[in-house]
Coordinates of C-alpha atoms and ligand atoms in Angstrom, one line a residue:
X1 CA 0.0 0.0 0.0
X2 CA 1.2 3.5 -0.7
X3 CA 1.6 5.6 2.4
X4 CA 0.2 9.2 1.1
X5 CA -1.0 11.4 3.3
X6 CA 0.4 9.3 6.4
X7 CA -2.4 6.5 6.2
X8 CA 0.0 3.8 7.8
X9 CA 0.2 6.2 10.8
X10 CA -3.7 6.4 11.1
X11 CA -4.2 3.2 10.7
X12 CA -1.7 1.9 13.0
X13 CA -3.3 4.9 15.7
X14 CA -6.8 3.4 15.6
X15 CA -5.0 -0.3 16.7
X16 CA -6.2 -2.2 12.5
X17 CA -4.0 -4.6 11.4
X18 CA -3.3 -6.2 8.3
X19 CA -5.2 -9.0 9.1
X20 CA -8.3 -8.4 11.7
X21 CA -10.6 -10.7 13.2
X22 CA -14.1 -9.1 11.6
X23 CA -16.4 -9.5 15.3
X24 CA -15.9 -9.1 18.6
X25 CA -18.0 -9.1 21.4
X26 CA -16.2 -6.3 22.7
X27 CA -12.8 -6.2 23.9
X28 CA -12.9 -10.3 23.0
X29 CA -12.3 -11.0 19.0
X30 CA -13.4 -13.6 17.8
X31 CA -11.2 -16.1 15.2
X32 CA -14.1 -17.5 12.9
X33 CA -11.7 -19.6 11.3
X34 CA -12.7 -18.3 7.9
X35 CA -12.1 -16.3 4.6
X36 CA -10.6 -12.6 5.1
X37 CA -11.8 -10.5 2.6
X38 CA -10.3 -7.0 1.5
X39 CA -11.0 -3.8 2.1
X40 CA -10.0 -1.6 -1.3
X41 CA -9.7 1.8 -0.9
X42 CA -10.8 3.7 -3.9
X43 CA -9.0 6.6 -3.5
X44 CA -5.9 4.3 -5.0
X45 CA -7.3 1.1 -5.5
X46 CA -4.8 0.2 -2.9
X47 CA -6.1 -2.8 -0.2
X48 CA -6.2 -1.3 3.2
X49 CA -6.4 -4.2 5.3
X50 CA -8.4 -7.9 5.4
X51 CA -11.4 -8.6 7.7
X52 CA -12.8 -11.9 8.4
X53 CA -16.1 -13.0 7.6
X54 CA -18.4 -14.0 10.8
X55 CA -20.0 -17.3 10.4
X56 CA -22.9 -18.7 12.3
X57 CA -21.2 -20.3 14.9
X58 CA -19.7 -16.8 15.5
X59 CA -22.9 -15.0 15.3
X60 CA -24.4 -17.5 18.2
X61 CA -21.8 -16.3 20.1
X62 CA -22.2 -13.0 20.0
X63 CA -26.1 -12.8 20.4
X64 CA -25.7 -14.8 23.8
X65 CA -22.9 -12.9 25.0
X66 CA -25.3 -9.6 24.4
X67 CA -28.1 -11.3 25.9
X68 CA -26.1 -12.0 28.8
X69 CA -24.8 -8.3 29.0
X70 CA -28.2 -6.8 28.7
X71 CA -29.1 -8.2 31.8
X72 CA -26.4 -6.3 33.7
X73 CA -26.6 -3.0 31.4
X74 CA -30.4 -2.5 31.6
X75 CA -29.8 -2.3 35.4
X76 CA -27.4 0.1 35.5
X77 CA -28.9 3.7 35.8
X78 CA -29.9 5.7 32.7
X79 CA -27.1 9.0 33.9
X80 CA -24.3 6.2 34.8
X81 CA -24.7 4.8 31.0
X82 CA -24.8 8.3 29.6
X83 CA -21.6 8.6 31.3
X84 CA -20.1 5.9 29.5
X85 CA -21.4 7.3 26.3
X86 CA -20.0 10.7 27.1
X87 CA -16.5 9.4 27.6
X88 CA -16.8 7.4 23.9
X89 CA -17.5 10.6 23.4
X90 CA -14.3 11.9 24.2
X91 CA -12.4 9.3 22.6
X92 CA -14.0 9.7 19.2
X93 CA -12.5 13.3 20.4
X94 CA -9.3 12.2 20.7
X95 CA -8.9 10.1 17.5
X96 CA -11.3 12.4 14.9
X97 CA -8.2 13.1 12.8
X98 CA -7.2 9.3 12.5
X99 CA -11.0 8.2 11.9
X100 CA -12.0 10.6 9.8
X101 CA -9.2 10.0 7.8
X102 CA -9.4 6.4 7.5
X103 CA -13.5 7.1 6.5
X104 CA -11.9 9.0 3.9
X105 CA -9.6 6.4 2.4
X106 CA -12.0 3.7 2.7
X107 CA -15.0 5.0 1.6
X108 CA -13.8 8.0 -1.1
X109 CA -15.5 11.1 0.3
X110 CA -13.2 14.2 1.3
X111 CA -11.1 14.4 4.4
X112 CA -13.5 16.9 5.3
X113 CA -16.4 15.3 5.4
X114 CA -14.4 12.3 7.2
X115 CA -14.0 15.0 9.9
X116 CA -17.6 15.9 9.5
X117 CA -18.7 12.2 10.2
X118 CA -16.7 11.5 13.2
X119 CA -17.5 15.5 14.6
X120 CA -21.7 13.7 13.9
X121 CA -20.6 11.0 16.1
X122 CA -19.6 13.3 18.7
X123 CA -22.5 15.4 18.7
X124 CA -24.9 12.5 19.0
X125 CA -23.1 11.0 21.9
X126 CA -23.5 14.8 23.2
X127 CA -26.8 14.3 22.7
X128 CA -27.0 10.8 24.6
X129 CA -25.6 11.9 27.7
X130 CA -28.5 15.1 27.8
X131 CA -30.9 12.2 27.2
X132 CA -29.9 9.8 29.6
X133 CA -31.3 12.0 31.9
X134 CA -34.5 12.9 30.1
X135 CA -36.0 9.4 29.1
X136 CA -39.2 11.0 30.4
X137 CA -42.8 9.2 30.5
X138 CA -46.2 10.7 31.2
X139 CA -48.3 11.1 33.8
X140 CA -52.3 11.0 33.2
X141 CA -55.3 11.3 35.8
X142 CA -56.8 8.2 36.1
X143 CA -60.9 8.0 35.5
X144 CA -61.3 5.9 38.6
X145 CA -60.9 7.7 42.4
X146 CA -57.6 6.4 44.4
X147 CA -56.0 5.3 41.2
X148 CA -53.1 6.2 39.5
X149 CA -52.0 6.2 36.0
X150 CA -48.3 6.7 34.6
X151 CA -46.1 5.4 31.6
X152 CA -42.5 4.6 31.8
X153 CA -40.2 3.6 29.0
X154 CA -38.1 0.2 29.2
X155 CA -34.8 -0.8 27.1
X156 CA -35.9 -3.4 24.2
X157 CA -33.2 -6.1 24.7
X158 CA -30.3 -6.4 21.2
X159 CA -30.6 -3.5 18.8
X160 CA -29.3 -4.9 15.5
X161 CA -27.7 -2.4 13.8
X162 CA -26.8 -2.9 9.9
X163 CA -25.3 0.2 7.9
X164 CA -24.4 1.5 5.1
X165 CA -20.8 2.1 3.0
X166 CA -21.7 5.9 3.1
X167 CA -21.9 6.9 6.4
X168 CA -19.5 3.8 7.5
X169 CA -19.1 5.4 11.1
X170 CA -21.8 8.2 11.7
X171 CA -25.2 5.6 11.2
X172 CA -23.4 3.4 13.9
X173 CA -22.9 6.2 16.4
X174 CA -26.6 7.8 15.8
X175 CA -28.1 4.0 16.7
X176 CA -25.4 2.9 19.8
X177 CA -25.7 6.0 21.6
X178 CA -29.5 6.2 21.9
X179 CA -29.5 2.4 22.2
X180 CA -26.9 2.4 25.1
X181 CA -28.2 5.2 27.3
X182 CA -32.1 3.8 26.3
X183 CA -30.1 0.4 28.1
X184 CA -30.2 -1.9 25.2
X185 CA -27.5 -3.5 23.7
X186 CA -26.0 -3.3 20.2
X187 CA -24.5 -5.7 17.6
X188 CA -23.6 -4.1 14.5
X189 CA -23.0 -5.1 11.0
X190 CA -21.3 -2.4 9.1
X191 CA -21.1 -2.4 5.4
X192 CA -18.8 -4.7 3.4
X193 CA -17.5 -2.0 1.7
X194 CA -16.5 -0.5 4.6
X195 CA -15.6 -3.1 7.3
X196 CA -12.2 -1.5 8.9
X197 CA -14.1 1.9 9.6
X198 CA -16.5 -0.8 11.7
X199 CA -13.3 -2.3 13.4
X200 CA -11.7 0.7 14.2
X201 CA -14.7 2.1 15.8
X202 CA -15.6 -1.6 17.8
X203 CA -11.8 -1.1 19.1
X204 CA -12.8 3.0 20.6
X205 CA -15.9 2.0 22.3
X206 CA -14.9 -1.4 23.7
X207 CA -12.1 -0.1 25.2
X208 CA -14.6 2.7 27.3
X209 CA -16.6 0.2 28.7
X210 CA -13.8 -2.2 29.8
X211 CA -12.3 0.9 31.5
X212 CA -16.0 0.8 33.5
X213 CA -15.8 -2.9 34.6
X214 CA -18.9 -3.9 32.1
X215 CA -19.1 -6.7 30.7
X216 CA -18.3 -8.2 27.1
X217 CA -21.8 -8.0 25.0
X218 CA -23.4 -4.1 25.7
X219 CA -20.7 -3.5 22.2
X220 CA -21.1 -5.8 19.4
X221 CA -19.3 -6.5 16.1
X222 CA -19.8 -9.2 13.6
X223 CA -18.7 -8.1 9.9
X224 CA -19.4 -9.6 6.8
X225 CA -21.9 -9.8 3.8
X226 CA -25.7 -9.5 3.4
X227 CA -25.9 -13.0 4.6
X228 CA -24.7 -11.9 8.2
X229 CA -27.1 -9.1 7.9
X230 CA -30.2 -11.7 7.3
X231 CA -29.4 -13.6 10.8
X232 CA -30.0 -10.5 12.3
X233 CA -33.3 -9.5 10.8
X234 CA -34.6 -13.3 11.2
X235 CA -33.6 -13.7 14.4
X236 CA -36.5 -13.2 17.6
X237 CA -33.9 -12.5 20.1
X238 CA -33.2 -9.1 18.1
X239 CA -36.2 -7.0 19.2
X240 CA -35.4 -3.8 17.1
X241 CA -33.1 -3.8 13.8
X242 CA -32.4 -0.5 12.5
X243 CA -31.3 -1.1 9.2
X244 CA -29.6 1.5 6.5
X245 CA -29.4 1.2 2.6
X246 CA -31.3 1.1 -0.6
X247 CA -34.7 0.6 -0.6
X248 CA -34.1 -3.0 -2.3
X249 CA -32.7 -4.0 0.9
X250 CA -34.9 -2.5 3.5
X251 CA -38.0 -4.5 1.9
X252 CA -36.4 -7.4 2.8
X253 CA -35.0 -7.0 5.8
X254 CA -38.9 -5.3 6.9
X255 CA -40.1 -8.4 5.5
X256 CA -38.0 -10.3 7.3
X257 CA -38.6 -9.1 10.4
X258 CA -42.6 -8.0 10.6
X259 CA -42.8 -11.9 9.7
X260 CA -41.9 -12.4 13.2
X261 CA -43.1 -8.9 14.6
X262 CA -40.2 -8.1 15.3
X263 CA -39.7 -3.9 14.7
X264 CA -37.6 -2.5 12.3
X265 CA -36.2 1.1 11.9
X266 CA -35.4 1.6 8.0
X267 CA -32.9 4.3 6.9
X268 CA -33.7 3.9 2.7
X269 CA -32.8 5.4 -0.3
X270 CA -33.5 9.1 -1.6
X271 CA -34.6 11.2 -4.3
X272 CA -34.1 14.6 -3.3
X273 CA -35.0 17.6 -5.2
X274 CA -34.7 21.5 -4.6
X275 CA -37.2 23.8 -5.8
X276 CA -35.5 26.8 -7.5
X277 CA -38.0 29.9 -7.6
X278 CA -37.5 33.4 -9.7
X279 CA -37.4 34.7 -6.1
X280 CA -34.3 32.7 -4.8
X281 CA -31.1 34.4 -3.8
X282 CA -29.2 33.2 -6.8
X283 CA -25.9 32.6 -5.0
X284 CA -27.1 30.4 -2.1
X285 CA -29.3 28.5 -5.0
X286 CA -26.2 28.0 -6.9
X287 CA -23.9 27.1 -4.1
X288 CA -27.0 24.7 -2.6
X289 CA -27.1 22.4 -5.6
X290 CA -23.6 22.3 -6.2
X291 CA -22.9 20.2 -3.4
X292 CA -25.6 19.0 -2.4
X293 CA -25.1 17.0 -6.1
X294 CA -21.5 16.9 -5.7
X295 CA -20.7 16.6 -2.8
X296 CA -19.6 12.7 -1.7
X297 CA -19.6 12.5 -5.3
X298 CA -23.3 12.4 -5.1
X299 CA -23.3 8.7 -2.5
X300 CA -25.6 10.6 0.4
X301 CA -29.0 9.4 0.8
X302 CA -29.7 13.1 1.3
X303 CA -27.6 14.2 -2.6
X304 CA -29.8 16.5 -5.0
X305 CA -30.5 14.2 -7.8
X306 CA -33.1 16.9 -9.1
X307 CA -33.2 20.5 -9.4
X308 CA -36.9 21.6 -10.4
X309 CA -36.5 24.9 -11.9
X310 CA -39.0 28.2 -12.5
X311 CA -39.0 28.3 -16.5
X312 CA -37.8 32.3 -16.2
X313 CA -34.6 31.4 -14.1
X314 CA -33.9 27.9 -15.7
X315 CA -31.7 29.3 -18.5
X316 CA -29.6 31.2 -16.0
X317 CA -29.1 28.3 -13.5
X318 CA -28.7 25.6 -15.9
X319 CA -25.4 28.4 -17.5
X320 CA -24.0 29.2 -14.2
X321 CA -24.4 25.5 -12.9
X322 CA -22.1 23.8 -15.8
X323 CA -19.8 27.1 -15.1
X324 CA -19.5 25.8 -11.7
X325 CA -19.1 22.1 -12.9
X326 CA -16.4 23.1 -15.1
X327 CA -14.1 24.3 -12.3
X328 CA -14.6 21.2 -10.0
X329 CA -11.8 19.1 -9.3
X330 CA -11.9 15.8 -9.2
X331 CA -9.0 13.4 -7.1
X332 CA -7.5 11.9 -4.1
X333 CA -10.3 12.4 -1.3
X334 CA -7.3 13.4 1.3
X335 CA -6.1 15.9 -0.9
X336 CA -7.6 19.4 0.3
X337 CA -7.5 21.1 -3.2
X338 CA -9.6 18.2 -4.5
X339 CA -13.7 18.4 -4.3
X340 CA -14.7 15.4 -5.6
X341 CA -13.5 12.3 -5.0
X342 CA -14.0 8.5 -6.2
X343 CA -17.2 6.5 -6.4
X344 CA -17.0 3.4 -4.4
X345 CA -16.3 0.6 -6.8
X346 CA -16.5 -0.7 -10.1
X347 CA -19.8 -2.0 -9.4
X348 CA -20.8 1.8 -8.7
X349 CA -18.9 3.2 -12.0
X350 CA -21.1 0.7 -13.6
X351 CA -24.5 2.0 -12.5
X352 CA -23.1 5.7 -13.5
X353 CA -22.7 5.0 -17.0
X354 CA -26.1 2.6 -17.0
X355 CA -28.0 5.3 -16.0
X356 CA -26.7 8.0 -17.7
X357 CA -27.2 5.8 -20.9
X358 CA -30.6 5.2 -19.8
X359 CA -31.3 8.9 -19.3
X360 CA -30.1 9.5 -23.0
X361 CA -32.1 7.1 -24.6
X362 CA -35.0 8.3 -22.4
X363 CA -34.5 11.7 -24.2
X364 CA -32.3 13.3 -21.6
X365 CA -30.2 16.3 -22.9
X366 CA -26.7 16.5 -21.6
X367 CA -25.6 19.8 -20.0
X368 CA -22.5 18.7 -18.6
X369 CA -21.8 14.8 -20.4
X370 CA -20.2 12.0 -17.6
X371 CA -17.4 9.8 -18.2
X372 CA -15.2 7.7 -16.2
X373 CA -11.8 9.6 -15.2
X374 CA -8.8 7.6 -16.7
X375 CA -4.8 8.5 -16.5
X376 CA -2.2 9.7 -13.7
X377 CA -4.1 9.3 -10.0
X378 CA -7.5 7.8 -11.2
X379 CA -6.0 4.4 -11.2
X380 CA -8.7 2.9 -9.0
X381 CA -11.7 3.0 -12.0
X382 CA -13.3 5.0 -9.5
X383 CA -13.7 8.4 -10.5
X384 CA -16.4 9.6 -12.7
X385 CA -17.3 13.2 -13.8
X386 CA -20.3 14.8 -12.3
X387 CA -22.9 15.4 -14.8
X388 CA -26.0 17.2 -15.4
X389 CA -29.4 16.4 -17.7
X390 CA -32.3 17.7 -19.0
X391 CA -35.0 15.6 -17.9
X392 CA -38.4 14.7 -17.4
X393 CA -40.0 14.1 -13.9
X394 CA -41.7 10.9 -15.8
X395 CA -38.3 9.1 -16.7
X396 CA -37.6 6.2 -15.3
X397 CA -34.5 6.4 -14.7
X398 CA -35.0 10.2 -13.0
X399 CA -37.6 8.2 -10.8
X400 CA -34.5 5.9 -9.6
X401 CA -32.1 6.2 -6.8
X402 CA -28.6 6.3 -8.5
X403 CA -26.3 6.7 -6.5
X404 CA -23.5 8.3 -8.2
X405 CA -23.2 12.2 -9.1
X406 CA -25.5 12.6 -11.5
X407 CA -28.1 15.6 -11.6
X408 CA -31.6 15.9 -13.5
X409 CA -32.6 19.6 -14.5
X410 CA -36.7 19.9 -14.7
X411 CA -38.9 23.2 -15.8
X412 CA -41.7 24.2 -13.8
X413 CA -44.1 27.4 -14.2
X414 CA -46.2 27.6 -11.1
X415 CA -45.6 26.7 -7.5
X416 CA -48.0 24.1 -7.2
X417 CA -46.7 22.4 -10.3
X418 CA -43.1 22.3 -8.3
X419 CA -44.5 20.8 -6.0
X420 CA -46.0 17.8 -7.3
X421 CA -42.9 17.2 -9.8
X422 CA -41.0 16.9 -5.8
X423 CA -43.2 14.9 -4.6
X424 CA -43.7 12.4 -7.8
X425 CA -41.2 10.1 -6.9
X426 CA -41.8 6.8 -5.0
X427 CA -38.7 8.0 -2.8
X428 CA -39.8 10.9 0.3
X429 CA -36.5 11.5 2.6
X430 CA -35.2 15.1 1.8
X431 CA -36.5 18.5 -0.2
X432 CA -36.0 21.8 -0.1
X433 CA -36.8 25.0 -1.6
X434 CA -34.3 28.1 -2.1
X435 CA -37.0 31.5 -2.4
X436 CA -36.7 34.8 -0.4
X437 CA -40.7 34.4 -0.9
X438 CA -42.5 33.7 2.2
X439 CA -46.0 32.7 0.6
X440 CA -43.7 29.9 -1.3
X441 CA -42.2 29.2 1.5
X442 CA -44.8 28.1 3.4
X443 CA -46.5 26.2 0.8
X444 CA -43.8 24.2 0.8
X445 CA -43.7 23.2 4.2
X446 CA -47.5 23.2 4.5
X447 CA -49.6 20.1 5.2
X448 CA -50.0 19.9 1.1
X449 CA -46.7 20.7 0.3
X450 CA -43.3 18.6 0.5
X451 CA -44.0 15.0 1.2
X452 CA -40.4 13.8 2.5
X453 CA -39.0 13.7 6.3
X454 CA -36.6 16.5 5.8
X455 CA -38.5 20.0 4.0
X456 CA -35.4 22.9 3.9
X457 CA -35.9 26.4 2.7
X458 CA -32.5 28.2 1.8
X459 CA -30.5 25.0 2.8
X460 CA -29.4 22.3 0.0
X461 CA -31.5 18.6 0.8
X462 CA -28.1 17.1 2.7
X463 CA -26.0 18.1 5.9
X464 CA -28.7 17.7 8.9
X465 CA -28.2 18.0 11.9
X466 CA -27.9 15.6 14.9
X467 CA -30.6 17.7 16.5
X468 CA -33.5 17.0 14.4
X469 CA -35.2 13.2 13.7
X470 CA -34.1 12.1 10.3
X471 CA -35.5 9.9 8.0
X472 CA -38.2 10.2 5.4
X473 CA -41.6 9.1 4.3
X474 CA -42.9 6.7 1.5
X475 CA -39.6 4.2 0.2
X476 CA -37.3 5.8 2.4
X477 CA -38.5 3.3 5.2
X478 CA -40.6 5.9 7.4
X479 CA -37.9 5.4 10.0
X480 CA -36.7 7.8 12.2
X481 CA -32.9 8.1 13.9
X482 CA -30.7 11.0 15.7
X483 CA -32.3 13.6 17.3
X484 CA -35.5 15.0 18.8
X485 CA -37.8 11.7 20.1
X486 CA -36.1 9.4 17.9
X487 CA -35.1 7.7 21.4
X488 CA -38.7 6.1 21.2
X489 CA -37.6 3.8 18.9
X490 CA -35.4 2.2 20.8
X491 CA -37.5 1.3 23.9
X492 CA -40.8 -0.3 25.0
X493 CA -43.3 1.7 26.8
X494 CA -45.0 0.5 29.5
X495 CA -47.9 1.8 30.9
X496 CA -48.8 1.7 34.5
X497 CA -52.3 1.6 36.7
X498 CA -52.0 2.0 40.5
X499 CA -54.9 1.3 42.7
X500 CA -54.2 2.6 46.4
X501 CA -58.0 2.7 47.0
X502 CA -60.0 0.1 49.1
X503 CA -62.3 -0.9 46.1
X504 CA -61.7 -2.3 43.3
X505 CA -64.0 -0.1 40.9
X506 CA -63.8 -1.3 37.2
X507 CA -62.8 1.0 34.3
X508 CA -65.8 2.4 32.1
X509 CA -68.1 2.3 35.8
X510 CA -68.3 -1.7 34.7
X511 CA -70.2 -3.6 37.6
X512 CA -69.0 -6.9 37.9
X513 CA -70.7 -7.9 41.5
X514 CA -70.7 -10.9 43.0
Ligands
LIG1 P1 -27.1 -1.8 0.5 O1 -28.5 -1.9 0.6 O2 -26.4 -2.4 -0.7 O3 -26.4 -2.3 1.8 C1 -26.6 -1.8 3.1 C2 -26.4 -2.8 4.2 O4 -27.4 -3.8 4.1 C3 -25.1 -3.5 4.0 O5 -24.5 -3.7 5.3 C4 -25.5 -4.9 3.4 O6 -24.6 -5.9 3.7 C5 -26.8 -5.1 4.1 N1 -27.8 -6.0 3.4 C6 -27.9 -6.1 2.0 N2 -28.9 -6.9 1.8 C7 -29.4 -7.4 2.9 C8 -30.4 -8.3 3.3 N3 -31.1 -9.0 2.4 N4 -30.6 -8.6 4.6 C9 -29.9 -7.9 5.6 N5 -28.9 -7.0 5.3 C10 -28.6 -6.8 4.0 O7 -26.7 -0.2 0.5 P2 -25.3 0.5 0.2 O8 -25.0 0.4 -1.2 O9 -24.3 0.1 1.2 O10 -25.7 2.1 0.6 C11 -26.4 2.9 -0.3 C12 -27.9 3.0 -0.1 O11 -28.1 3.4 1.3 C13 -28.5 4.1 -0.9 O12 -29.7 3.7 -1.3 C14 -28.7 5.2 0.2 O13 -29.7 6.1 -0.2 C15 -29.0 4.4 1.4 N6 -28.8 5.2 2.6 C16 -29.8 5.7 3.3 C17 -29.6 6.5 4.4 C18 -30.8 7.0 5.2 O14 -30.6 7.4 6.3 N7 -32.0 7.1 4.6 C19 -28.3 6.7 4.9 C20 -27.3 6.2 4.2 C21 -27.5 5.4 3.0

């Protein structure tokens, strides 16, 4: 492996080896005695590292190890496991640089938004420790005289966690850290394509709670393919499975677990649009859709794959767009001056040039043309140009998730028209709307306007916050993670009636005398 931008230093910070054992119940790893496979980086094609695949006997072990740990954890009190969160906390702190960096490498988006990622991870664990003190319940006046009526919230048991290449650190930490201080247990699958992030990650938080006496099991990590992720979503023992991907895979794995009734918290794929009116501030439109498309050469759930345009601005912002495009550059992720960086395998370049070949024998117009990036540093196969269409809402390829960096230009001439062109796709996570008009505003965000989870105005559809509940409607999955009462999710409520009466009067005045 080539050792740019001090890679072997990172890697050797976070503790990965060549070869790593791919699950661990914590500070225990786990020798499944089988294959290793690779982890390509494809910033250089270079391999990073080898991870073993989990097998069943492996995954038996680790499910009865976190059942065994739950029953310690759950007991433990809500403010005492937010402090254990908070101090992960602090070591994501300590190794941001190296993690973000190795995010970078592995999964091909900047070293910036490496940083971002782990910096999400620290906010949500931020957010935990707040929480863990504020997993409140209601209180309601009971109907009947001398009773009382309350609800409190329980843990669930194992939260199965299984994640995405694109957010190979930040989906983890958004599940754990309301799992942990909720007093459930976790065991995470992280994405083939991304397994070391997962490893270097397992290696941070184990460490915290061994430093707290607690046992092996409240931290869980069993790597491999989809196969290790159906054990999970089959198995009754795993109460909640939060699952992030396509859409393809969340219908399976919902299947798979409301056969048993078992909950599931899907994280699905996108197709976000921004609504660009004659009254938007020009700049911040511009800016907005630039990397919102761009941006992790266009692999966030959240990217802009459509720009819905007001017929009377649509020449100007389709001219200054390709202006823009023509000055990105396109490279090494861990290169600064770079601001677009590789897609994440061949398998990915391969959708890119399907579906811009689809969009052009749909009719699709090219603005700026794609193409893969060939010659000196674009040795991996992985780097495409961004490009940008003239499309139809109606396409079928414009009503498909691909994830790659390719935008869709549409015409619009009246609000209510924009409107329905963002909401006629089967996807509903984010939207937005770039207008200095408050009327459009606000029919945007009102009860007939933007269908999805996430409704921005002035703000590009990626980059939330850990504050708010994320997630989106429709084939997104209707789950919702992070912020605000997403916490819900990952507990049981449990509600309460106390009689300290000397009768026993029925609810509903029912007589039942003998
Ligand atoms: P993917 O669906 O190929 O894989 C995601 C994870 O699911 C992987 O860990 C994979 O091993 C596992 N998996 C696949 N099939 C499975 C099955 N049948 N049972 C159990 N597990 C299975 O997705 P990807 O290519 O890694 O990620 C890109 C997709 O993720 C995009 O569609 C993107 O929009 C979506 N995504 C959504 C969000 C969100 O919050 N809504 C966030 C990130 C990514």
């Amino acid at each position: 492996m080539k050792d740019q931008f001090g890679i072997k230093e990172s890697l050797n910070n976070l503790g990965l080896k060549d070869e790593n054992p791919g699950s661990s119940t914590g500070q225990k790893w786990i020798d499944s005695k089988t294959e290793y496979f690779a982890s390509m980086s494809p910033a250089d094609g270079a391999v990073i590292g080898k991870v073993q695949v989990a097998d069943e006997k492996t995954y038996e072990t680790i499910i009865a190890q976190a059942q065994k740990a739950f029953e310690t954890w759950r007991n433990v009190p809500a403010p005492q496991r937010g402090e254990i969160v908070r101090e992960i906390g602090n070591a994501l702190r300590e190794k941001k640089a190296d993690l973000g960096k190795l995010v970078s490498y592995e999964m091909g988006k900047s070293y910036q938004e490496g940083l971002g990622e782990v910096q999400e991870m620290i906010d949500i664990c931020d957010f935990a420790v707040g929480l863990s003190r504020q997993l409140y319940g209601l209180t309601m006046h009971s109907e009947r005289p001398g009773h009382r009526m309350y609800e409190q919230w329980h843990p669930l048991g194992i939260v199965g966690i299984i994640s995405a290449f694109n957010f190979p650190v930040a989906v983890w930490s958004w599940n754990a850290a309301l799992a942990w201080v909720c007093g459930d247990v976790c065991v995470w699958k992280p994405s083939e394509k991304a397994p070391l992030s997962g490893v270097a990650c397992q290696l941070i938080a184990a460490e915290v709670f061994a430093k707290h006496n607690m046992p092996e099991g409240i931290s869980c990590l069993i790597n491999g393919d989809y196969k290790v992720g159906e054990l999970l979503s089959h198995d009754k023992r795993v109460p909640l499975v939060s699952a992030t991907g396509s859409t393809r895979m969340g219908k399976l794995v919902g299947k798979a677990v409301g056969e048993r009734l078992g909950r599931s918290l899907l994280e699905l794929g996108g197709n976000n649009a921004i609504i660009i009116t004659e009254n938007a501030d020009m700049e911040i439109a511009i800016r907005g859709s630039l990397f919102g498309a761009v941006g992790t050469a266009g692999q966030r759930c959240t990217s802009t794959r459509r720009l819905i345009i007001h017929s009377s601005i649509y020449e100007t912002v389709k001219t200054r767009l390709a202006a823009a495009y023509s000055k990105l550059v396109i490279g090494n992720p861990l290169d600064e001056k770079n601001h677009v960086g590789p897609v994440i395998d061949q398998a990915a370049v391969d959708m890119y040039l399907a579906a811009i070949e689809k969009a052009k024998a749909e009719g699709a117009k090219a603005v700026v043309d794609g193409g893969v990036l060939t010659g000196e540093g674009y040795e991996s196969g992985c780097y495409v140009k961004p490009a940008i269409f003239e499309a139809e809402n109606h396409y079928e390829i414009v009503q498909h998730e691909t994830f790659a960096p390719i935008l869709y230009l549409i015409k619009y001439d009246t609000i209510a028209e924009a409107i329905e062109l963002q909401n006629g796709v089967p996807q509903g996570l984010s939207s937005a709307i770039m207008t200095l008009k408050m009327r459009e505003a606000e029919a945007f965000l009102a009860v007939s306007g933007s269908d999805c989870g996430i409704a921005n105005v002035n703000i590009g559809t990626s980059g939330a916050e850990i504050g708010g509940a994320f997630g989106g409607e429709k084939e997104t999955g209707g789950g919702r993670e992070s912020g605000s009462d997403a916490w819900k999710a990952y507990m049981r409520r449990q509600t309460n009636t106390i009689n300290y009466s000397t009768a026993l009067p029925l609810a509903q005045g029912i007589k039942f005398d003998i």
